[in-house]
Amino acid sequence: MKVLNGKGWERNLKYLLILPSVVVLLAISIYPLVYSLYLSFHYWNMSRTSSMDGFVGLLNYISIIYDKDFFNALKNTVIFTVSAIPLEVGLGLLLATLVYRAPFSSIHKVILILPTVLPPIAVGVMGRLILSTEYGVVNYFLSLMGLPRVDWTGEPLWAMFSVILVDVWEWTPFCFLIWLAGLMGIPIQHYEAAEIDGASEGQIFRYIVLPQLKPIFLTILFFRVIDSLKLFDVVYILTGGGPGTSTETLSFYIYRVAFRHFNMGYAAALSWILAIMVTLTASFIYNLTYRGGE
Amino acid sequence: MRRLNLCSLILLVLLISLSIRASSIAPLAKKPFEGITIRVLMQSGHTAAGELHKEVFEKFTGAKVEIIGVPYGAMYQKIMTAFVTGAVDFDVVEYTYPWLASFAKYLEPLDDLYKGVHKTITKYAPPICNETGPGIWDPKDFLPLLLDLYCKAVGPDGKVHYYGVPEDGDVHILYYRTDLFEKAGLKPPSTWDEYIEIAKKLTDPKRGIYGTVLMLQRGYEGFLGHFIARFGAYGGKWFDEKMRPMINSTAAVKAVLNLVKVLPYCPPGVLSYTYTESMRDFIKGKAAMAESWVPDYYLLGNDPKISKIVGKVGYALMPAGPAGKVCPLVGGWALAIPKGLSPEKKRAAMAYILYATSRPATLRATLLKTTVDAPIPANYKDPRLLKAAPVVKVEVEAFKIGMGVPKIPEWPRLWDVLSAKIHELLTARVTDEATIKKALDEVALEWYKILKEAGYYKS
């Protein structure tokens, strides 16, 4: 071993092997990240000049405090997150319990997870077609029942509801899949022991299943919260942030500032605020999981 | 030996005659842009015209043309991002004139073209167009008013240059259902107040017919058209002489109010409508009126393959304001060349533009119902076009009285702010003038900040 370690090229081989990954990571992840931080301290109106105009210090960050549109987008993002995630997690658990207990075939399970594997843009387009006021299938069934057609994407409340509905449709299967994996990981002996001790089904679920699913719950929460805070595609396709700004989420607002206003420095500052929010939330959930694991 | 000599002589004669023949064919077979590919970036709704031009251009010049369609909503940011990052993957780009102020520094100035240099280039462009006869590109063909609006901008050197060639002249007019109007004993509305009354009278949700259909998706260009038609008619102006925003004027308040008041007579979901949904509802017979581009709804409304209202499409200028002012939105598209092309590509791209914007090619495109019609007055007088789309008769008049948008780099941002606010007012069905005024005051303040930041106010 000593002989091998003594050779310089062999000692450095490990660095050489990870070098390609590090270079790629630096080029496509670290560099843009550092550049965006640098950009966030500058003014750059891209529709006027093709390079940064000047250093403005913390001005972009201070401007966020006075930006009503930012707080509106933050409010919408929070409303969306606290509405969609409980539904996705709850429905996912319900589905997983049903599938775990009933003899569902692999085909059924694959069909159940289909919405999650679809590209988000396709999900948005399908949502738009399904919820179309005039030609959508949802309004068709409503009219068959004698109910009035709903302007799903044209009224603020319904528009937010539509975004939530489409997201729930897309991501419930993901939650279901993770829940199912968790359920399948509980040793059968735990159920048998509980049954021998005379526990009811409700008690088994409350005292055996739920505690063992806690890390699974936190894992689902971790992924879904991060994803919800970054929601963009469905909003872009389904409502375009409208009507007015009633479904404009943080990511969509950043896109608007960057690619419609071309105010790149401010958009970079907004992106960093979003990144900090996502990181803090993720760390909080991670810590909960870690403590739970202990 | 003698026999061999004779054979050699015959062979020699044959070879010489073949080489003479070959040399006489070669220039004919050689096409000027053989081996060159031109990528043309266009708005998705215009690609049908692009495909028509491609067919002829490829045949005559040997070039390969790729038409790339991009949805209108994504076009500005796509082109702008390509320019700024240097990742330009197109050789000809279609733009609508409000974007020109931002694009100018990335485009090839075409001043030489307008000074007569085009004559050396047109020889490469296809000389004929079967359906519409011969003709070459001539800058004098275009409506001078639009030539300046669509193509002139201040370049990086601080001087005004030509950067494009007009391709599609767009102006809003009023379309209406002649059968419904006749049955109700009505004439097309002459004022915006009358417009609301008529829309109300003709709305019959039980029969699935609404008074009018608009394109009210936030930020959409058609939405801008509806606003300008009212804003201009009520005497509105974008800025005062010191470039201070006048978007909170009484005219703007009345324009928004008129839009809010007409909402109950529009199909449900109209706040998310774009051109597609508006056109669909009109040609499917679900709306008694529509405001849109010339000659689209007339051509599509009279197409028996897709329309339920063939022979029932009427048209008129937009209604007027209280002082009798009619003010449709003047839109429009032009073709340009990005900077940095190789001389061969540039020449081929230029030839393509000259062909695609020439009188015969544009006439052909309009006659074949591509909805692209160049602002060429001679086309509007062509008997074939007048028969196929008599609606073009009002086009020149509409251009003359219409209103455009400010050609400043900040316009897309200003419109985004304005459209978001009007959309909020429409969504909340606000009819209180004071509330509308307050909302527009906020827009004016935001516009002022944006313009100040961009350096419009020196103090």
PDB file of C-alpha atoms in Angstrom, chain B residues 86-316:
ATOM      1  CA  GLY B  86     -24.466  36.362 -29.198  1.00  0.00           C
ATOM      2  CA  ALA B  87     -26.224  33.035 -29.762  1.00  0.00           C
ATOM      3  CA  VAL B  88     -27.912  34.224 -32.966  1.00  0.00           C
ATOM      4  CA  ASP B  89     -29.036  31.159 -34.901  1.00  0.00           C
ATOM      5  CA  PHE B  90     -31.061  32.896 -37.616  1.00  0.00           C
ATOM      6  CA  ASP B  91     -30.164  34.855 -40.751  1.00  0.00           C
ATOM      7  CA  VAL B  92     -33.423  36.699 -41.299  1.00  0.00           C
ATOM      8  CA  VAL B  93     -35.558  37.900 -38.426  1.00  0.00           C
ATOM      9  CA  GLU B  94     -39.135  39.130 -38.382  1.00  0.00           C
ATOM     10  CA  TYR B  95     -39.866  41.875 -35.884  1.00  0.00           C
ATOM     11  CA  THR B  96     -42.766  44.124 -35.000  1.00  0.00           C
ATOM     12  CA  TYR B  97     -41.782  47.787 -34.967  1.00  0.00           C
ATOM     13  CA  PRO B  98     -42.146  48.527 -31.199  1.00  0.00           C
ATOM     14  CA  TRP B  99     -39.150  46.209 -30.720  1.00  0.00           C
ATOM     15  CA  LEU B 100     -36.944  47.970 -33.270  1.00  0.00           C
ATOM     16  CA  ALA B 101     -35.497  50.488 -30.819  1.00  0.00           C
ATOM     17  CA  SER B 102     -34.078  47.602 -28.749  1.00  0.00           C
ATOM     18  CA  PHE B 103     -33.000  45.517 -31.739  1.00  0.00           C
ATOM     19  CA  ALA B 104     -31.401  48.247 -33.904  1.00  0.00           C
ATOM     20  CA  LYS B 105     -27.866  47.901 -32.590  1.00  0.00           C
ATOM     21  CA  TYR B 106     -27.869  44.188 -33.388  1.00  0.00           C
ATOM     22  CA  LEU B 107     -29.204  44.587 -36.941  1.00  0.00           C
ATOM     23  CA  GLU B 108     -27.491  45.299 -40.227  1.00  0.00           C
ATOM     24  CA  PRO B 109     -28.349  48.824 -41.455  1.00  0.00           C
ATOM     25  CA  LEU B 110     -30.068  48.596 -44.832  1.00  0.00           C
ATOM     26  CA  ASP B 111     -29.683  52.218 -45.986  1.00  0.00           C
ATOM     27  CA  ASP B 112     -27.926  51.143 -49.190  1.00  0.00           C
ATOM     28  CA  LEU B 113     -30.949  49.108 -50.111  1.00  0.00           C
ATOM     29  CA  TYR B 114     -33.131  52.181 -50.081  1.00  0.00           C
ATOM     30  CA  LYS B 115     -30.562  54.173 -52.053  1.00  0.00           C
ATOM     31  CA  GLY B 116     -30.867  51.884 -55.064  1.00  0.00           C
ATOM     32  CA  VAL B 117     -28.255  49.233 -54.348  1.00  0.00           C
ATOM     33  CA  HIS B 118     -31.144  46.766 -54.321  1.00  0.00           C
ATOM     34  CA  LYS B 119     -31.018  46.696 -58.102  1.00  0.00           C
ATOM     35  CA  THR B 120     -27.795  44.706 -57.981  1.00  0.00           C
ATOM     36  CA  ILE B 121     -29.275  42.329 -55.457  1.00  0.00           C
ATOM     37  CA  THR B 122     -32.692  41.782 -57.017  1.00  0.00           C
ATOM     38  CA  LYS B 123     -31.054  39.935 -59.873  1.00  0.00           C
ATOM     39  CA  TYR B 124     -30.567  37.079 -57.427  1.00  0.00           C
ATOM     40  CA  ALA B 125     -34.148  37.104 -56.239  1.00  0.00           C
ATOM     41  CA  PRO B 126     -36.729  34.993 -58.082  1.00  0.00           C
ATOM     42  CA  PRO B 127     -37.866  37.117 -61.014  1.00  0.00           C
ATOM     43  CA  ILE B 128     -41.360  35.707 -61.363  1.00  0.00           C
ATOM     44  CA  CYS B 129     -44.215  34.531 -59.321  1.00  0.00           C
ATOM     45  CA  ASN B 130     -46.626  32.383 -61.321  1.00  0.00           C
ATOM     46  CA  GLU B 131     -49.906  33.535 -59.894  1.00  0.00           C
ATOM     47  CA  THR B 132     -49.170  37.219 -59.703  1.00  0.00           C
ATOM     48  CA  GLY B 133     -46.912  37.971 -62.626  1.00  0.00           C
ATOM     49  CA  PRO B 134     -43.507  39.588 -62.861  1.00  0.00           C
ATOM     50  CA  GLY B 135     -42.218  42.291 -60.616  1.00  0.00           C
ATOM     51  CA  ILE B 136     -39.159  43.243 -58.644  1.00  0.00           C
ATOM     52  CA  TRP B 137     -38.695  44.772 -55.249  1.00  0.00           C
ATOM     53  CA  ASP B 138     -38.983  48.527 -55.176  1.00  0.00           C
ATOM     54  CA  PRO B 139     -38.922  50.662 -52.006  1.00  0.00           C
ATOM     55  CA  LYS B 140     -41.379  53.051 -53.661  1.00  0.00           C
ATOM     56  CA  ASP B 141     -44.020  50.294 -53.511  1.00  0.00           C
ATOM     57  CA  PHE B 142     -44.490  50.687 -49.758  1.00  0.00           C
ATOM     58  CA  LEU B 143     -46.741  53.152 -48.016  1.00  0.00           C
ATOM     59  CA  PRO B 144     -44.169  55.856 -47.031  1.00  0.00           C
ATOM     60  CA  LEU B 145     -45.866  56.416 -43.673  1.00  0.00           C
ATOM     61  CA  LEU B 146     -45.258  52.803 -42.674  1.00  0.00           C
ATOM     62  CA  LEU B 147     -41.836  52.512 -44.229  1.00  0.00           C
ATOM     63  CA  ASP B 148     -40.557  55.016 -41.693  1.00  0.00           C
ATOM     64  CA  LEU B 149     -42.566  53.608 -38.798  1.00  0.00           C
ATOM     65  CA  TYR B 150     -41.563  49.996 -39.380  1.00  0.00           C
ATOM     66  CA  CYS B 151     -37.983  50.368 -40.521  1.00  0.00           C
ATOM     67  CA  LYS B 152     -36.277  53.519 -39.245  1.00  0.00           C
ATOM     68  CA  ALA B 153     -34.538  53.697 -35.897  1.00  0.00           C
ATOM     69  CA  VAL B 154     -31.610  55.382 -34.202  1.00  0.00           C
ATOM     70  CA  GLY B 155     -28.492  53.248 -34.523  1.00  0.00           C
ATOM     71  CA  PRO B 156     -25.542  52.934 -32.135  1.00  0.00           C
ATOM     72  CA  ASP B 157     -23.874  55.832 -33.976  1.00  0.00           C
ATOM     73  CA  GLY B 158     -26.741  58.114 -32.936  1.00  0.00           C
ATOM     74  CA  LYS B 159     -27.970  58.466 -36.519  1.00  0.00           C
ATOM     75  CA  VAL B 160     -31.272  57.263 -37.995  1.00  0.00           C
ATOM     76  CA  HIS B 161     -30.984  54.253 -40.303  1.00  0.00           C
ATOM     77  CA  TYR B 162     -33.228  51.833 -42.125  1.00  0.00           C
ATOM     78  CA  TYR B 163     -33.053  48.413 -40.466  1.00  0.00           C
ATOM     79  CA  GLY B 164     -35.823  46.408 -42.090  1.00  0.00           C
ATOM     80  CA  VAL B 165     -38.240  45.958 -44.969  1.00  0.00           C
ATOM     81  CA  PRO B 166     -42.027  45.999 -44.345  1.00  0.00           C
ATOM     82  CA  GLU B 167     -43.526  42.555 -44.663  1.00  0.00           C
ATOM     83  CA  ASP B 168     -46.958  42.664 -43.062  1.00  0.00           C
ATOM     84  CA  GLY B 169     -49.028  45.794 -42.576  1.00  0.00           C
ATOM     85  CA  ASP B 170     -51.318  45.409 -39.589  1.00  0.00           C
ATOM     86  CA  VAL B 171     -54.148  47.635 -38.501  1.00  0.00           C
ATOM     87  CA  HIS B 172     -57.235  46.935 -36.418  1.00  0.00           C
ATOM     88  CA  ILE B 173     -60.703  47.281 -37.899  1.00  0.00           C
ATOM     89  CA  LEU B 174     -64.172  46.311 -36.757  1.00  0.00           C
ATOM     90  CA  TYR B 175     -65.696  43.092 -38.075  1.00  0.00           C
ATOM     91  CA  TYR B 176     -69.379  42.379 -37.684  1.00  0.00           C
ATOM     92  CA  ARG B 177     -71.991  39.828 -38.627  1.00  0.00           C
ATOM     93  CA  THR B 178     -74.091  41.311 -41.432  1.00  0.00           C
ATOM     94  CA  ASP B 179     -76.951  38.822 -40.892  1.00  0.00           C
ATOM     95  CA  LEU B 180     -77.337  39.597 -37.179  1.00  0.00           C
ATOM     96  CA  PHE B 181     -77.100  43.344 -37.760  1.00  0.00           C
ATOM     97  CA  GLU B 182     -79.675  43.261 -40.590  1.00  0.00           C
ATOM     98  CA  LYS B 183     -82.056  41.139 -38.552  1.00  0.00           C
ATOM     99  CA  ALA B 184     -81.841  43.579 -35.643  1.00  0.00           C
ATOM    100  CA  GLY B 185     -82.050  46.597 -37.954  1.00  0.00           C
ATOM    101  CA  LEU B 186     -78.663  47.871 -36.799  1.00  0.00           C
ATOM    102  CA  LYS B 187     -75.755  49.618 -38.462  1.00  0.00           C
ATOM    103  CA  PRO B 188     -72.130  49.209 -37.409  1.00  0.00           C
ATOM    104  CA  PRO B 189     -71.464  51.354 -34.317  1.00  0.00           C
ATOM    105  CA  SER B 190     -70.113  54.818 -35.023  1.00  0.00           C
ATOM    106  CA  THR B 191     -69.122  55.632 -31.418  1.00  0.00           C
ATOM    107  CA  TRP B 192     -67.754  53.582 -28.530  1.00  0.00           C
ATOM    108  CA  ASP B 193     -70.913  54.214 -26.502  1.00  0.00           C
ATOM    109  CA  GLU B 194     -73.005  52.865 -29.367  1.00  0.00           C
ATOM    110  CA  TYR B 195     -70.653  49.884 -29.548  1.00  0.00           C
ATOM    111  CA  ILE B 196     -71.614  48.873 -25.998  1.00  0.00           C
ATOM    112  CA  GLU B 197     -75.339  49.345 -26.691  1.00  0.00           C
ATOM    113  CA  ILE B 198     -75.167  47.155 -29.804  1.00  0.00           C
ATOM    114  CA  ALA B 199     -73.051  44.533 -28.018  1.00  0.00           C
ATOM    115  CA  LYS B 200     -75.715  44.414 -25.300  1.00  0.00           C
ATOM    116  CA  LYS B 201     -78.576  44.096 -27.808  1.00  0.00           C
ATOM    117  CA  LEU B 202     -76.947  41.266 -29.719  1.00  0.00           C
ATOM    118  CA  THR B 203     -75.847  39.224 -26.712  1.00  0.00           C
ATOM    119  CA  ASP B 204     -77.895  36.079 -26.338  1.00  0.00           C
ATOM    120  CA  PRO B 205     -76.076  33.535 -24.136  1.00  0.00           C
ATOM    121  CA  LYS B 206     -78.887  30.985 -24.580  1.00  0.00           C
ATOM    122  CA  ARG B 207     -78.077  30.820 -28.296  1.00  0.00           C
ATOM    123  CA  GLY B 208     -74.374  31.034 -27.498  1.00  0.00           C
ATOM    124  CA  ILE B 209     -74.010  34.443 -29.185  1.00  0.00           C
ATOM    125  CA  TYR B 210     -72.154  37.307 -27.563  1.00  0.00           C
ATOM    126  CA  GLY B 211     -72.110  40.971 -28.554  1.00  0.00           C
ATOM    127  CA  THR B 212     -68.389  41.108 -29.216  1.00  0.00           C
ATOM    128  CA  VAL B 213     -65.190  39.158 -28.781  1.00  0.00           C
ATOM    129  CA  LEU B 214     -61.876  40.675 -27.706  1.00  0.00           C
ATOM    130  CA  MET B 215     -58.303  39.495 -27.089  1.00  0.00           C
ATOM    131  CA  LEU B 216     -57.790  40.364 -23.438  1.00  0.00           C
ATOM    132  CA  GLN B 217     -54.975  38.127 -22.255  1.00  0.00           C
ATOM    133  CA  ARG B 218     -52.612  40.169 -20.101  1.00  0.00           C
ATOM    134  CA  GLY B 219     -49.782  41.673 -22.139  1.00  0.00           C
ATOM    135  CA  TYR B 220     -51.177  40.476 -25.463  1.00  0.00           C
ATOM    136  CA  GLU B 221     -50.721  42.706 -28.514  1.00  0.00           C
ATOM    137  CA  GLY B 222     -54.430  42.470 -29.419  1.00  0.00           C
ATOM    138  CA  PHE B 223     -55.282  43.732 -25.930  1.00  0.00           C
ATOM    139  CA  LEU B 224     -53.112  46.757 -26.691  1.00  0.00           C
ATOM    140  CA  GLY B 225     -55.147  47.238 -29.879  1.00  0.00           C
ATOM    141  CA  HIS B 226     -58.420  47.349 -27.946  1.00  0.00           C
ATOM    142  CA  PHE B 227     -56.997  49.846 -25.487  1.00  0.00           C
ATOM    143  CA  ILE B 228     -55.449  52.133 -28.121  1.00  0.00           C
ATOM    144  CA  ALA B 229     -58.627  52.200 -30.239  1.00  0.00           C
ATOM    145  CA  ARG B 230     -60.464  53.695 -27.260  1.00  0.00           C
ATOM    146  CA  PHE B 231     -57.597  55.680 -25.729  1.00  0.00           C
ATOM    147  CA  GLY B 232     -56.820  57.412 -29.039  1.00  0.00           C
ATOM    148  CA  ALA B 233     -60.494  57.979 -29.869  1.00  0.00           C
ATOM    149  CA  TYR B 234     -60.977  59.740 -26.536  1.00  0.00           C
ATOM    150  CA  GLY B 235     -57.994  61.965 -27.398  1.00  0.00           C
ATOM    151  CA  GLY B 236     -55.306  60.196 -25.395  1.00  0.00           C
ATOM    152  CA  LYS B 237     -51.562  60.647 -25.847  1.00  0.00           C
ATOM    153  CA  TRP B 238     -48.759  58.538 -24.385  1.00  0.00           C
ATOM    154  CA  PHE B 239     -46.494  61.407 -23.259  1.00  0.00           C
ATOM    155  CA  ASP B 240     -46.384  65.181 -23.042  1.00  0.00           C
ATOM    156  CA  GLU B 241     -43.724  67.259 -24.822  1.00  0.00           C
ATOM    157  CA  LYS B 242     -41.249  66.574 -21.983  1.00  0.00           C
ATOM    158  CA  MET B 243     -41.809  62.835 -22.283  1.00  0.00           C
ATOM    159  CA  ARG B 244     -43.760  62.698 -19.031  1.00  0.00           C
ATOM    160  CA  PRO B 245     -46.379  59.885 -19.009  1.00  0.00           C
ATOM    161  CA  MET B 246     -49.990  60.859 -19.782  1.00  0.00           C
ATOM    162  CA  ILE B 247     -51.326  57.382 -19.212  1.00  0.00           C
ATOM    163  CA  ASN B 248     -53.440  58.589 -16.266  1.00  0.00           C
ATOM    164  CA  SER B 249     -55.361  61.102 -18.407  1.00  0.00           C
ATOM    165  CA  THR B 250     -59.162  61.261 -18.633  1.00  0.00           C
ATOM    166  CA  ALA B 251     -58.908  59.585 -22.041  1.00  0.00           C
ATOM    167  CA  ALA B 252     -57.164  56.572 -20.484  1.00  0.00           C
ATOM    168  CA  VAL B 253     -59.766  56.352 -17.701  1.00  0.00           C
ATOM    169  CA  LYS B 254     -62.601  56.422 -20.255  1.00  0.00           C
ATOM    170  CA  ALA B 255     -60.855  53.843 -22.410  1.00  0.00           C
ATOM    171  CA  VAL B 256     -60.545  51.413 -19.495  1.00  0.00           C
ATOM    172  CA  LEU B 257     -64.119  52.110 -18.417  1.00  0.00           C
ATOM    173  CA  ASN B 258     -65.394  51.317 -21.916  1.00  0.00           C
ATOM    174  CA  LEU B 259     -63.534  48.011 -21.852  1.00  0.00           C
ATOM    175  CA  VAL B 260     -64.950  47.118 -18.434  1.00  0.00           C
ATOM    176  CA  LYS B 261     -68.477  47.992 -19.590  1.00  0.00           C
ATOM    177  CA  VAL B 262     -68.289  45.737 -22.634  1.00  0.00           C
ATOM    178  CA  LEU B 263     -67.076  42.696 -20.665  1.00  0.00           C
ATOM    179  CA  PRO B 264     -70.585  41.372 -19.820  1.00  0.00           C
ATOM    180  CA  TYR B 265     -71.253  41.064 -23.548  1.00  0.00           C
ATOM    181  CA  CYS B 266     -68.104  39.065 -24.312  1.00  0.00           C
ATOM    182  CA  PRO B 267     -67.816  35.246 -24.183  1.00  0.00           C
ATOM    183  CA  PRO B 268     -66.855  33.799 -20.789  1.00  0.00           C
ATOM    184  CA  GLY B 269     -63.096  33.430 -20.477  1.00  0.00           C
ATOM    185  CA  VAL B 270     -62.390  36.450 -22.679  1.00  0.00           C
ATOM    186  CA  LEU B 271     -59.816  37.718 -20.165  1.00  0.00           C
ATOM    187  CA  SER B 272     -57.498  34.916 -21.265  1.00  0.00           C
ATOM    188  CA  TYR B 273     -58.289  35.205 -25.000  1.00  0.00           C
ATOM    189  CA  THR B 274     -55.620  35.743 -27.632  1.00  0.00           C
ATOM    190  CA  TYR B 275     -56.025  35.992 -31.415  1.00  0.00           C
ATOM    191  CA  THR B 276     -56.687  32.236 -31.674  1.00  0.00           C
ATOM    192  CA  GLU B 277     -59.690  32.171 -29.346  1.00  0.00           C
ATOM    193  CA  SER B 278     -61.110  35.465 -30.613  1.00  0.00           C
ATOM    194  CA  MET B 279     -60.874  34.436 -34.267  1.00  0.00           C
ATOM    195  CA  ARG B 280     -62.293  30.989 -33.468  1.00  0.00           C
ATOM    196  CA  ASP B 281     -65.348  32.411 -31.664  1.00  0.00           C
ATOM    197  CA  PHE B 282     -66.026  34.920 -34.447  1.00  0.00           C
ATOM    198  CA  ILE B 283     -65.807  32.491 -37.377  1.00  0.00           C
ATOM    199  CA  LYS B 284     -67.780  29.854 -35.458  1.00  0.00           C
ATOM    200  CA  GLY B 285     -70.627  32.346 -35.182  1.00  0.00           C
ATOM    201  CA  LYS B 286     -70.370  32.966 -31.434  1.00  0.00           C
ATOM    202  CA  ALA B 287     -69.780  36.728 -31.616  1.00  0.00           C
ATOM    203  CA  ALA B 288     -71.617  39.524 -33.406  1.00  0.00           C
ATOM    204  CA  MET B 289     -68.560  41.802 -33.538  1.00  0.00           C
ATOM    205  CA  ALA B 290     -64.799  41.526 -33.284  1.00  0.00           C
ATOM    206  CA  GLU B 291     -61.867  43.924 -33.390  1.00  0.00           C
ATOM    207  CA  SER B 292     -58.874  42.562 -35.215  1.00  0.00           C
ATOM    208  CA  TRP B 293     -56.315  42.830 -37.991  1.00  0.00           C
ATOM    209  CA  VAL B 294     -57.064  43.379 -41.684  1.00  0.00           C
ATOM    210  CA  PRO B 295     -57.801  41.119 -43.562  1.00  0.00           C
ATOM    211  CA  ASP B 296     -57.659  38.078 -41.287  1.00  0.00           C
ATOM    212  CA  TYR B 297     -61.203  37.630 -40.008  1.00  0.00           C
ATOM    213  CA  TYR B 298     -62.667  38.444 -43.416  1.00  0.00           C
ATOM    214  CA  LEU B 299     -60.551  35.822 -45.184  1.00  0.00           C
ATOM    215  CA  LEU B 300     -60.952  33.183 -42.485  1.00  0.00           C
ATOM    216  CA  GLY B 301     -64.636  34.018 -41.922  1.00  0.00           C
ATOM    217  CA  ASN B 302     -65.326  33.368 -45.605  1.00  0.00           C
ATOM    218  CA  ASP B 303     -63.400  30.110 -45.746  1.00  0.00           C
ATOM    219  CA  PRO B 304     -66.071  27.382 -45.958  1.00  0.00           C
ATOM    220  CA  LYS B 305     -63.650  24.750 -44.647  1.00  0.00           C
ATOM    221  CA  ILE B 306     -63.430  26.331 -41.214  1.00  0.00           C
ATOM    222  CA  SER B 307     -66.127  28.998 -40.975  1.00  0.00           C
ATOM    223  CA  LYS B 308     -69.821  28.960 -40.105  1.00  0.00           C
ATOM    224  CA  ILE B 309     -70.361  32.564 -41.190  1.00  0.00           C
ATOM    225  CA  VAL B 310     -69.419  32.483 -44.887  1.00  0.00           C
ATOM    226  CA  GLY B 311     -70.852  35.513 -46.707  1.00  0.00           C
ATOM    227  CA  LYS B 312     -71.865  37.162 -43.444  1.00  0.00           C
ATOM    228  CA  VAL B 313     -68.686  39.066 -42.556  1.00  0.00           C
ATOM    229  CA  GLY B 314     -69.048  42.840 -42.572  1.00  0.00           C
ATOM    230  CA  TYR B 315     -66.256  45.300 -41.851  1.00  0.00           C
ATOM    231  CA  ALA B 316     -65.896  48.958 -40.933  1.00  0.00           C
TER     232      ALA B 316
END
